[in-house]
mmCIF file of C-alpha atoms in Angstrom:
data_model
loop_
_atom_site.group_PDB
_atom_site.id
_atom_site.type_symbol
_atom_site.label_atom_id
_atom_site.label_comp_id
_atom_site.label_asym_id
_atom_site.label_seq_id
_atom_site.Cartn_x
_atom_site.Cartn_y
_atom_site.Cartn_z
ATOM 1 C CA MET Q 1 13.625 43.424 -34.552
ATOM 2 C CA LYS Q 2 13.475 47.135 -34.661
ATOM 3 C CA VAL Q 3 11.221 48.805 -32.039
ATOM 4 C CA GLY Q 4 10.461 52.482 -32.194
ATOM 5 C CA ILE Q 5 9.523 54.200 -28.975
ATOM 6 C CA ASP Q 6 7.817 57.533 -28.353
ATOM 7 C CA ALA Q 7 10.467 59.629 -26.551
ATOM 8 C CA LYS Q 8 8.925 63.056 -26.321
ATOM 9 C CA ARG Q 9 8.469 62.799 -22.496
ATOM 10 C CA ILE Q 10 11.635 60.765 -22.097
ATOM 11 C CA VAL Q 11 13.716 63.716 -23.044
ATOM 12 C CA ARG Q 12 11.471 66.458 -21.689
ATOM 13 C CA ASN Q 13 9.710 65.319 -18.572
ATOM 14 C CA GLY Q 14 11.560 65.081 -15.310
ATOM 15 C CA THR Q 15 9.062 62.892 -13.440
ATOM 16 C CA GLY Q 16 5.861 60.988 -14.160
ATOM 17 C CA LEU Q 17 5.622 59.776 -17.781
ATOM 18 C CA GLY Q 18 9.116 60.699 -18.419
ATOM 19 C CA SER Q 19 10.470 58.559 -15.561
ATOM 20 C CA TYR Q 20 8.348 55.660 -16.770
ATOM 21 C CA GLY Q 21 9.799 55.873 -20.223
ATOM 22 C CA ARG Q 22 13.450 56.246 -19.193
ATOM 23 C CA THR Q 23 13.253 53.449 -16.612
ATOM 24 C CA LEU Q 24 11.525 51.092 -19.109
ATOM 25 C CA VAL Q 25 14.063 51.785 -21.871
ATOM 26 C CA ASN Q 26 17.042 51.245 -19.475
ATOM 27 C CA ASP Q 27 15.480 47.957 -18.219
ATOM 28 C CA LEU Q 28 14.927 46.888 -21.823
ATOM 29 C CA ILE Q 29 18.617 47.507 -22.535
ATOM 30 C CA ARG Q 30 19.608 45.609 -19.423
ATOM 31 C CA LEU Q 31 17.867 42.509 -20.796
ATOM 32 C CA GLY Q 32 20.876 42.183 -23.063
ATOM 33 C CA ASP Q 33 18.715 40.960 -26.011
ATOM 34 C CA SER Q 34 20.945 41.434 -29.078
ATOM 35 C CA GLU Q 35 17.915 41.028 -31.418
ATOM 36 C CA LEU Q 36 16.171 44.027 -29.738
ATOM 37 C CA GLN Q 37 17.046 47.320 -31.503
ATOM 38 C CA LEU Q 38 15.593 50.334 -29.838
ATOM 39 C CA ARG Q 39 15.018 53.645 -31.711
ATOM 40 C CA LEU Q 40 13.695 56.552 -29.662
ATOM 41 C CA TYR Q 41 11.719 59.124 -31.605
ATOM 42 C CA ALA Q 42 11.287 62.749 -30.284
ATOM 43 C CA PRO Q 43 10.406 65.982 -31.942
ATOM 44 C CA ASP Q 44 13.535 67.608 -30.453
ATOM 45 C CA PRO Q 45 16.509 66.754 -28.288
ATOM 46 C CA GLY Q 46 14.907 67.846 -25.085
ATOM 47 C CA HIS Q 47 17.079 68.359 -21.908
ATOM 48 C CA ASP Q 48 20.650 67.074 -21.769
ATOM 49 C CA ALA Q 49 20.190 65.967 -18.057
ATOM 50 C CA LEU Q 50 17.302 63.655 -18.981
ATOM 51 C CA ARG Q 51 18.850 62.227 -22.039
ATOM 52 C CA ASN Q 52 22.006 61.463 -19.993
ATOM 53 C CA GLN Q 53 19.872 59.208 -17.730
ATOM 54 C CA LEU Q 54 19.614 56.709 -20.589
ATOM 55 C CA ILE Q 55 22.331 53.961 -20.584
ATOM 56 C CA GLU Q 56 24.054 53.214 -23.825
ATOM 57 C CA GLY Q 57 22.392 50.968 -26.392
ATOM 58 C CA VAL Q 58 19.652 53.100 -27.819
ATOM 59 C CA THR Q 59 19.426 55.313 -30.970
ATOM 60 C CA LEU Q 60 17.830 58.764 -30.679
ATOM 61 C CA CYS Q 61 15.924 59.906 -33.738
ATOM 62 C CA TYR Q 62 14.635 63.372 -34.602
ATOM 63 C CA PRO Q 63 12.478 64.609 -37.613
ATOM 64 C CA ASP Q 64 14.282 65.644 -40.697
ATOM 65 C CA VAL Q 65 11.977 68.738 -41.058
ATOM 66 C CA THR Q 66 12.870 71.960 -39.309
ATOM 67 C CA MET Q 67 11.167 72.233 -36.003
ATOM 68 C CA SER Q 68 12.006 75.864 -35.194
ATOM 69 C CA GLY Q 69 10.362 79.239 -35.604
ATOM 70 C CA PRO Q 70 7.042 80.598 -34.389
ATOM 71 C CA LEU Q 71 5.062 77.474 -35.581
ATOM 72 C CA ALA Q 72 7.415 74.949 -34.120
ATOM 73 C CA ALA Q 73 5.015 73.702 -31.455
ATOM 74 C CA VAL Q 74 2.466 73.019 -34.172
ATOM 75 C CA ARG Q 75 4.965 71.328 -36.435
ATOM 76 C CA LYS Q 76 6.153 69.087 -33.515
ATOM 77 C CA ALA Q 77 2.625 68.152 -32.709
ATOM 78 C CA LEU Q 78 1.728 67.286 -36.258
ATOM 79 C CA TRP Q 79 4.856 65.235 -36.790
ATOM 80 C CA ARG Q 80 4.270 63.278 -33.538
ATOM 81 C CA SER Q 81 0.502 62.699 -34.390
ATOM 82 C CA ARG Q 82 0.911 61.725 -38.031
ATOM 83 C CA GLY Q 83 4.264 62.621 -39.752
ATOM 84 C CA ILE Q 84 6.302 60.218 -37.690
ATOM 85 C CA VAL Q 85 4.777 57.169 -39.493
ATOM 86 C CA SER Q 86 6.678 57.897 -42.663
ATOM 87 C CA ASP Q 87 9.960 58.086 -40.625
ATOM 88 C CA LEU Q 88 9.153 54.729 -38.919
ATOM 89 C CA ARG Q 89 8.556 53.096 -42.260
ATOM 90 C CA ARG Q 90 11.810 54.592 -43.739
ATOM 91 C CA ASP Q 91 13.769 53.231 -40.701
ATOM 92 C CA GLY Q 92 12.261 49.770 -41.084
ATOM 93 C CA VAL Q 93 10.617 49.784 -37.688
ATOM 94 C CA HIS Q 94 8.482 46.680 -36.894
ATOM 95 C CA VAL Q 95 6.822 47.690 -33.655
ATOM 96 C CA TYR Q 96 6.108 51.273 -32.311
ATOM 97 C CA HIS Q 97 5.367 51.760 -28.664
ATOM 98 C CA GLY Q 98 3.455 54.871 -27.532
ATOM 99 C CA LEU Q 99 4.412 55.367 -23.883
ATOM 100 C CA SER Q 100 1.926 57.993 -22.889
ATOM 101 C CA GLY Q 101 -1.574 56.870 -24.133
ATOM 102 C CA GLU Q 102 -1.162 57.979 -27.729
ATOM 103 C CA LEU Q 103 -0.319 56.463 -31.206
ATOM 104 C CA PRO Q 104 0.074 58.345 -34.452
ATOM 105 C CA LEU Q 105 -2.772 58.428 -36.970
ATOM 106 C CA GLY Q 106 -2.325 55.874 -39.845
ATOM 107 C CA LEU Q 107 0.034 53.522 -37.835
ATOM 108 C CA SER Q 108 -2.449 50.610 -38.148
ATOM 109 C CA THR Q 109 -2.458 50.758 -41.998
ATOM 110 C CA SER Q 110 1.317 51.244 -42.286
ATOM 111 C CA GLY Q 111 2.316 47.703 -41.674
ATOM 112 C CA ILE Q 112 3.893 48.745 -38.227
ATOM 113 C CA ALA Q 113 2.351 47.065 -35.220
ATOM 114 C CA GLY Q 114 1.354 49.577 -32.550
ATOM 115 C CA VAL Q 115 1.619 49.122 -28.756
ATOM 116 C CA VAL Q 116 0.354 51.675 -26.339
ATOM 117 C CA THR Q 117 0.819 52.174 -22.578
ATOM 118 C CA ILE Q 118 -2.249 53.667 -21.006
ATOM 119 C CA HIS Q 119 -1.529 54.924 -17.501
ATOM 120 C CA ASP Q 120 -4.942 56.191 -16.483
ATOM 121 C CA LEU Q 121 -8.273 57.606 -17.690
ATOM 122 C CA ILE Q 122 -8.696 60.167 -14.996
ATOM 123 C CA PHE Q 123 -9.863 62.720 -17.566
ATOM 124 C CA LEU Q 124 -12.858 60.445 -18.081
ATOM 125 C CA ARG Q 125 -13.309 59.176 -14.579
ATOM 126 C CA HIS Q 126 -12.913 62.566 -12.917
ATOM 127 C CA PRO Q 127 -13.288 65.282 -15.550
ATOM 128 C CA GLU Q 128 -13.776 67.825 -12.747
ATOM 129 C CA TYR Q 129 -9.941 67.987 -12.498
ATOM 130 C CA TYR Q 130 -9.566 69.102 -16.159
ATOM 131 C CA HIS Q 131 -10.545 71.987 -18.432
ATOM 132 C CA TRP Q 132 -13.580 70.877 -20.328
ATOM 133 C CA LEU Q 133 -11.844 71.248 -23.705
ATOM 134 C CA ASP Q 134 -8.828 69.149 -22.623
ATOM 135 C CA THR Q 135 -11.264 66.315 -21.536
ATOM 136 C CA LYS Q 136 -12.791 66.377 -25.157
ATOM 137 C CA ILE Q 137 -9.373 66.177 -26.754
ATOM 138 C CA TYR Q 138 -8.037 63.438 -24.484
ATOM 139 C CA ALA Q 139 -11.119 61.499 -25.010
ATOM 140 C CA TRP Q 140 -10.863 61.701 -28.810
ATOM 141 C CA LYS Q 141 -7.179 60.658 -28.625
ATOM 142 C CA PHE Q 142 -8.082 57.767 -26.372
ATOM 143 C CA ARG Q 143 -10.654 56.345 -28.767
ATOM 144 C CA GLN Q 144 -8.491 56.944 -31.858
ATOM 145 C CA THR Q 145 -5.476 55.179 -30.103
ATOM 146 C CA LEU Q 146 -7.566 52.154 -29.411
ATOM 147 C CA ARG Q 147 -8.332 51.846 -33.172
ATOM 148 C CA GLU Q 148 -4.591 52.222 -34.014
ATOM 149 C CA ALA Q 149 -3.226 49.743 -31.393
ATOM 150 C CA ARG Q 150 -2.567 46.076 -31.976
ATOM 151 C CA HIS Q 151 -1.906 45.714 -28.214
ATOM 152 C CA ILE Q 152 -2.601 47.796 -25.071
ATOM 153 C CA ILE Q 153 -0.467 47.788 -21.827
ATOM 154 C CA ALA Q 154 -2.402 48.906 -18.788
ATOM 155 C CA ILE Q 155 -0.215 49.748 -15.762
ATOM 156 C CA SER Q 156 -2.800 48.429 -13.267
ATOM 157 C CA GLU Q 157 -5.878 46.331 -13.034
ATOM 158 C CA ARG Q 158 -7.808 49.504 -12.248
ATOM 159 C CA THR Q 159 -6.629 51.035 -15.556
ATOM 160 C CA ARG Q 160 -7.557 47.900 -17.379
ATOM 161 C CA GLU Q 161 -11.068 48.131 -15.929
ATOM 162 C CA ASP Q 162 -11.347 51.780 -16.960
ATOM 163 C CA ILE Q 163 -10.232 50.968 -20.528
ATOM 164 C CA LEU Q 164 -12.902 48.285 -20.957
ATOM 165 C CA HIS Q 165 -15.503 50.579 -19.176
ATOM 166 C CA TYR Q 166 -14.886 53.486 -21.461
ATOM 167 C CA GLY Q 167 -13.551 51.774 -24.558
ATOM 168 C CA GLY Q 168 -15.619 48.734 -24.761
ATOM 169 C CA SER Q 169 -15.285 44.988 -23.907
ATOM 170 C CA GLN Q 170 -14.200 44.193 -27.437
ATOM 171 C CA TYR Q 171 -10.586 45.216 -26.449
ATOM 172 C CA ALA Q 172 -10.365 42.744 -23.615
ATOM 173 C CA ASP Q 173 -8.195 40.288 -25.478
ATOM 174 C CA ARG Q 174 -5.772 43.046 -26.562
ATOM 175 C CA ILE Q 175 -4.920 44.364 -23.034
ATOM 176 C CA SER Q 176 -2.008 43.114 -20.763
ATOM 177 C CA VAL Q 177 -1.539 44.426 -17.311
ATOM 178 C CA ILE Q 178 2.115 45.208 -16.844
ATOM 179 C CA TYR Q 179 3.082 47.190 -13.872
ATOM 180 C CA GLN Q 180 5.581 50.063 -13.773
ATOM 181 C CA SER Q 181 9.110 49.400 -12.419
ATOM 182 C CA PHE Q 182 11.224 51.640 -10.294
ATOM 183 C CA ALA Q 183 14.720 52.982 -10.958
ATOM 184 C CA PRO Q 184 17.517 51.145 -9.038
ATOM 185 C CA ARG Q 185 18.713 54.361 -7.450
ATOM 186 C CA PHE Q 186 15.812 54.365 -4.987
ATOM 187 C CA SER Q 187 16.864 51.055 -3.455
ATOM 188 C CA ALA Q 188 20.621 51.815 -3.462
ATOM 189 C CA ASP Q 189 22.520 52.671 -0.301
ATOM 190 C CA VAL Q 190 22.869 56.398 0.541
ATOM 191 C CA THR Q 191 26.008 57.630 2.337
ATOM 192 C CA ALA Q 192 26.100 59.864 5.367
ATOM 193 C CA ASP Q 193 27.845 62.543 3.227
ATOM 194 C CA GLN Q 194 25.010 62.525 0.705
ATOM 195 C CA LYS Q 195 22.427 62.795 3.464
ATOM 196 C CA ALA Q 196 24.273 65.724 5.069
ATOM 197 C CA ALA Q 197 24.660 67.534 1.770
ATOM 198 C CA VAL Q 198 20.995 67.127 0.722
ATOM 199 C CA ARG Q 199 19.706 68.078 4.244
ATOM 200 C CA GLN Q 200 21.769 71.256 4.139
ATOM 201 C CA ARG Q 201 20.858 72.015 0.499
ATOM 202 C CA TYR Q 202 17.109 71.973 1.101
ATOM 203 C CA GLN Q 203 17.267 73.068 4.826
ATOM 204 C CA LEU Q 204 15.305 69.911 5.834
ATOM 205 C CA PRO Q 205 13.798 69.411 9.251
ATOM 206 C CA SER Q 206 15.257 66.641 11.374
ATOM 207 C CA ARG Q 207 12.121 64.525 11.168
ATOM 208 C CA TYR Q 208 9.696 64.569 8.314
ATOM 209 C CA VAL Q 209 7.046 62.642 6.283
ATOM 210 C CA LEU Q 210 7.648 62.872 2.548
ATOM 211 C CA SER Q 211 5.136 63.287 -0.302
ATOM 212 C CA VAL Q 212 6.052 63.223 -3.983
ATOM 213 C CA GLY Q 213 3.907 64.274 -6.924
ATOM 214 C CA THR Q 214 2.449 67.306 -8.681
ATOM 215 C CA ILE Q 215 0.854 69.545 -6.105
ATOM 216 C CA GLU Q 216 -2.678 69.834 -7.599
ATOM 217 C CA GLN Q 217 -6.171 69.314 -6.358
ATOM 218 C CA ARG Q 218 -6.486 65.652 -7.323
ATOM 219 C CA LYS Q 219 -3.321 64.832 -5.279
ATOM 220 C CA ASN Q 220 -5.095 66.038 -2.217
ATOM 221 C CA LEU Q 221 -2.019 67.236 -0.339
ATOM 222 C CA ALA Q 222 -4.215 69.272 2.056
ATOM 223 C CA LEU Q 223 -5.146 66.004 3.820
ATOM 224 C CA ALA Q 224 -1.553 65.325 4.644
ATOM 225 C CA VAL Q 225 -0.985 68.919 5.736
ATOM 226 C CA GLU Q 226 -3.849 68.691 8.258
ATOM 227 C CA ALA Q 227 -2.994 65.322 9.386
ATOM 228 C CA VAL Q 228 0.771 66.180 10.099
ATOM 229 C CA ASP Q 229 -0.376 69.127 12.149
ATOM 230 C CA LEU Q 230 -2.027 66.606 14.580
ATOM 231 C CA LEU Q 231 1.316 64.724 15.014
ATOM 232 C CA PRO Q 232 4.071 65.616 17.477
ATOM 233 C CA GLN Q 233 5.434 69.090 17.026
ATOM 234 C CA ASP Q 234 8.818 67.929 15.625
ATOM 235 C CA ILE Q 235 7.195 66.004 12.676
ATOM 236 C CA HIS Q 236 7.138 68.070 9.377
ATOM 237 C CA LEU Q 237 5.815 67.434 5.875
ATOM 238 C CA VAL Q 238 8.098 67.753 2.873
ATOM 239 C CA ALA Q 239 6.174 67.839 -0.407
ATOM 240 C CA VAL Q 240 8.259 67.504 -3.664
ATOM 241 C CA GLY Q 241 6.667 68.256 -6.997
ATOM 242 C CA ARG Q 242 5.577 70.804 -9.589
ATOM 243 C CA GLN Q 243 3.420 73.454 -8.000
ATOM 244 C CA THR Q 244 0.016 74.557 -9.375
ATOM 245 C CA PRO Q 245 -2.426 77.174 -8.157
ATOM 246 C CA TYR Q 246 -3.773 74.581 -5.861
ATOM 247 C CA VAL Q 247 -0.851 75.409 -3.557
ATOM 248 C CA GLN Q 248 -2.603 78.733 -2.664
ATOM 249 C CA THR Q 249 -5.529 76.704 -1.134
ATOM 250 C CA LEU Q 250 -3.435 74.621 1.168
ATOM 251 C CA PRO Q 251 -3.951 75.130 4.858
ATOM 252 C CA HIS Q 252 -1.346 77.326 6.389
ATOM 253 C CA SER Q 253 1.263 75.290 8.373
ATOM 254 C CA GLU Q 254 4.743 76.236 9.424
ATOM 255 C CA ARG Q 255 5.598 72.504 9.205
ATOM 256 C CA LEU Q 256 4.941 72.315 5.470
ATOM 257 C CA HIS Q 257 7.999 72.474 3.154
ATOM 258 C CA LEU Q 258 7.403 72.681 -0.569
ATOM 259 C CA LEU Q 259 10.189 71.733 -3.003
ATOM 260 C CA SER Q 260 10.235 71.850 -6.824
ATOM 261 C CA GLY Q 261 12.743 71.070 -9.497
ATOM 262 C CA VAL Q 262 14.589 68.418 -7.352
ATOM 263 C CA PRO Q 263 16.944 66.397 -9.421
ATOM 264 C CA ASP Q 264 16.657 62.519 -9.353
ATOM 265 C CA ALA Q 265 19.794 62.041 -7.413
ATOM 266 C CA ASP Q 266 18.577 64.287 -4.602
ATOM 267 C CA LEU Q 267 15.135 62.733 -4.677
ATOM 268 C CA ALA Q 268 16.555 59.385 -3.801
ATOM 269 C CA VAL Q 269 18.337 60.940 -0.824
ATOM 270 C CA LEU Q 270 15.070 62.763 0.285
ATOM 271 C CA TYR Q 271 13.404 59.400 0.495
ATOM 272 C CA ALA Q 272 16.248 58.014 2.528
ATOM 273 C CA LEU Q 273 16.041 60.836 5.017
ATOM 274 C CA ALA Q 274 12.344 60.614 5.575
ATOM 275 C CA GLU Q 275 10.509 58.586 8.372
ATOM 276 C CA ALA Q 276 7.448 57.741 6.306
ATOM 277 C CA PHE Q 277 5.805 58.372 2.949
ATOM 278 C CA VAL Q 278 2.305 59.767 2.368
ATOM 279 C CA TYR Q 279 0.363 59.641 -0.973
ATOM 280 C CA PRO Q 280 -3.119 61.098 -0.269
ATOM 281 C CA SER Q 281 -4.274 61.190 -3.972
ATOM 282 C CA ARG Q 282 -7.951 60.781 -4.599
ATOM 283 C CA TYR Q 283 -7.370 58.903 -7.903
ATOM 284 C CA GLU Q 284 -4.351 57.397 -9.766
ATOM 285 C CA GLY Q 285 -3.539 55.033 -12.483
ATOM 286 C CA PHE Q 286 -0.833 53.363 -10.399
ATOM 287 C CA GLY Q 287 1.187 55.615 -8.120
ATOM 288 C CA ILE Q 288 4.964 54.888 -8.848
ATOM 289 C CA PRO Q 289 6.214 57.167 -5.904
ATOM 290 C CA ILE Q 290 4.741 54.461 -3.515
ATOM 291 C CA ILE Q 291 7.073 51.913 -5.056
ATOM 292 C CA GLU Q 292 9.920 54.204 -4.876
ATOM 293 C CA ALA Q 293 9.277 54.925 -1.163
ATOM 294 C CA ILE Q 294 9.017 51.155 -0.354
ATOM 295 C CA ALA Q 295 12.160 50.459 -2.270
ATOM 296 C CA ALA Q 296 13.867 53.185 -0.102
ATOM 297 C CA GLY Q 297 12.716 51.492 3.009
ATOM 298 C CA LEU Q 298 9.748 53.670 4.028
ATOM 299 C CA PRO Q 299 6.428 52.740 5.369
ATOM 300 C CA VAL Q 300 3.596 54.111 3.175
ATOM 301 C CA VAL Q 301 0.279 55.663 3.958
ATOM 302 C CA ALA Q 302 -2.031 56.159 0.939
ATOM 303 C CA CYS Q 303 -5.734 56.733 0.128
ATOM 304 C CA THR Q 304 -8.482 54.396 -0.919
ATOM 305 C CA GLY Q 305 -10.614 54.746 -3.998
ATOM 306 C CA SER Q 306 -8.321 53.950 -6.959
ATOM 307 C CA CYS Q 307 -5.461 51.621 -7.437
ATOM 308 C CA LEU Q 308 -3.067 52.561 -4.652
ATOM 309 C CA GLU Q 309 -3.561 49.304 -2.861
ATOM 310 C CA GLU Q 310 -2.190 47.510 -5.955
ATOM 311 C CA ALA Q 311 0.929 49.577 -5.776
ATOM 312 C CA GLY Q 312 1.428 49.598 -2.052
ATOM 313 C CA GLY Q 313 0.282 46.042 -1.237
ATOM 314 C CA PRO Q 314 -1.314 44.704 1.947
ATOM 315 C CA TYR Q 315 1.361 45.897 4.387
ATOM 316 C CA SER Q 316 0.939 49.608 3.659
ATOM 317 C CA ARG Q 317 -1.809 51.615 5.348
ATOM 318 C CA TYR Q 318 -4.862 53.121 3.560
ATOM 319 C CA VAL Q 319 -7.417 55.720 4.704
ATOM 320 C CA SER Q 320 -10.379 57.544 3.134
ATOM 321 C CA PRO Q 321 -9.128 60.642 1.175
ATOM 322 C CA ASP Q 322 -11.411 62.817 3.488
ATOM 323 C CA ASP Q 323 -10.310 61.249 6.834
ATOM 324 C CA VAL Q 324 -7.901 63.578 8.569
ATOM 325 C CA ILE Q 325 -8.017 61.717 11.899
ATOM 326 C CA GLY Q 326 -7.533 58.424 10.178
ATOM 327 C CA MET Q 327 -4.501 59.778 8.221
ATOM 328 C CA ALA Q 328 -2.971 61.258 11.333
ATOM 329 C CA GLU Q 329 -3.335 57.873 13.144
ATOM 330 C CA ALA Q 330 -1.888 55.899 10.195
ATOM 331 C CA LEU Q 331 1.114 58.281 9.982
ATOM 332 C CA LYS Q 332 1.685 58.182 13.719
ATOM 333 C CA MET Q 333 1.881 54.299 13.484
ATOM 334 C CA SER Q 334 4.462 54.679 10.645
ATOM 335 C CA LEU Q 335 6.917 56.853 12.512
ATOM 336 C CA ARG Q 336 10.199 55.462 13.894
ATOM 337 C CA GLY Q 337 9.630 53.405 16.986
ATOM 338 C CA ALA Q 338 5.998 52.572 16.057
ATOM 339 C CA LEU Q 339 4.983 48.873 16.805
ATOM 340 C CA GLY Q 340 5.460 46.583 13.835
ATOM 341 C CA ARG Q 341 6.893 49.283 11.673
ATOM 342 C CA GLN Q 342 10.026 47.323 10.518
ATOM 343 C CA GLU Q 343 8.110 44.176 9.900
ATOM 344 C CA ARG Q 344 5.654 46.106 7.598
ATOM 345 C CA ILE Q 345 8.563 47.658 5.711
ATOM 346 C CA ALA Q 346 10.284 44.274 5.250
ATOM 347 C CA ARG Q 347 7.077 42.637 3.976
ATOM 348 C CA SER Q 348 6.323 45.706 1.697
ATOM 349 C CA ARG Q 349 9.774 45.297 0.111
ATOM 350 C CA GLN Q 350 9.058 41.648 -0.500
ATOM 351 C CA TYR Q 351 5.787 42.658 -2.150
ATOM 352 C CA ILE Q 352 7.364 45.113 -4.666
ATOM 353 C CA ARG Q 353 9.684 42.486 -6.147
ATOM 354 C CA ARG Q 354 7.050 42.009 -8.765
ATOM 355 C CA PHE Q 355 7.786 45.555 -9.957
ATOM 356 C CA GLN Q 356 11.588 44.968 -10.471
ATOM 357 C CA GLY Q 357 12.856 46.271 -13.809
ATOM 358 C CA THR Q 358 14.055 43.234 -15.762
ATOM 359 C CA ASP Q 359 10.834 41.273 -14.982
ATOM 360 C CA VAL Q 360 8.697 44.170 -16.252
ATOM 361 C CA ALA Q 361 10.954 44.634 -19.337
ATOM 362 C CA SER Q 362 10.851 41.049 -20.289
ATOM 363 C CA GLN Q 363 7.101 41.157 -20.300
ATOM 364 C CA VAL Q 364 7.192 44.186 -22.544
ATOM 365 C CA ALA Q 365 9.794 42.590 -24.895
ATOM 366 C CA ALA Q 366 7.659 39.473 -25.212
ATOM 367 C CA ILE Q 367 4.836 41.662 -26.554
ATOM 368 C CA TYR Q 368 7.164 43.268 -29.005
ATOM 369 C CA ARG Q 369 8.341 39.837 -30.237
ATOM 370 C CA ARG Q 370 4.879 38.473 -30.521
ATOM 371 C CA LEU Q 371 3.626 41.372 -32.667
ATOM 372 C CA ALA Q 372 6.822 41.440 -34.849
ATOM 373 C CA ASP Q 373 6.407 37.559 -35.459
ATOM 374 C CA ASN Q 374 2.865 38.007 -36.493
ATOM 375 C CA PRO Q 375 2.580 41.055 -38.779
#
């Protein structure tokens, strides 16, 4: 069974959709299924550091046509949205998996079964966070992808509800909820030498709350900044993620430390050094950093209003995305020495066992097999 996988973000995106793709592919390989042949399709080789995160057992494929010159971006987009179908047919692919909410045009009539993972529909639920033209393009791609897909993977119950709300109830039988998994490095032991090196490299404060994710309006980091300023003076906030113009609107605080371009190995250590994790986002499709934080042994404080309770489970704490006092109190009860902290951490780690890699991968592989057996 040959399975093609959209690898554009696997080889180009350091976090988010790229992390989802690399983790899933590695977990599929770890299944040890000799009948499962994975072929990754990307318009270019991307970045060495990201490709090298893939374990052996997968074939990387690039288009035969030249993808250089002034129109390279246009050629890559056209190949990924349509031209790739002929390459998939040439290679004898049985199932093609779009990992980021997209499938190429013409896939459904090519004899190749299409699977798509839809992470969120925030562009429809909260268009105020996007340029109006982008929302139109994303909405068109969403509806076109539903027509091309034989099966749809939603990464949370909330995302499933959004697909049915905006796409129509006729797709209900085609949707499976399969959560994201987390990379093993976040639950691995971190040595004292690693901690010392990372603390020195980023000039970290001795005590801090960690936040991970693109620093943009929807992620609502301002809530955490204001809340941390209400905590004891030695508690700081370290926020890791790509910075957008939203950074300029954040409240001024000498206790806020912004980091970008942090490699994965260092990120795992940043989790291990923190006292608590905060995810104040107003809306998410899932929230994988919450799972990574729990795997690393951190208590989590997140916001209500989307699917974060699904990710963090009943032993994490949740507050309104506008409640500064509530956020400060929840963080205070998550710092070292707080009553019940260790019990909540232990129970949360039990909860996230449902997101472990081989279990998630086996569910995805079962969908591949079912589609390949019923062309």
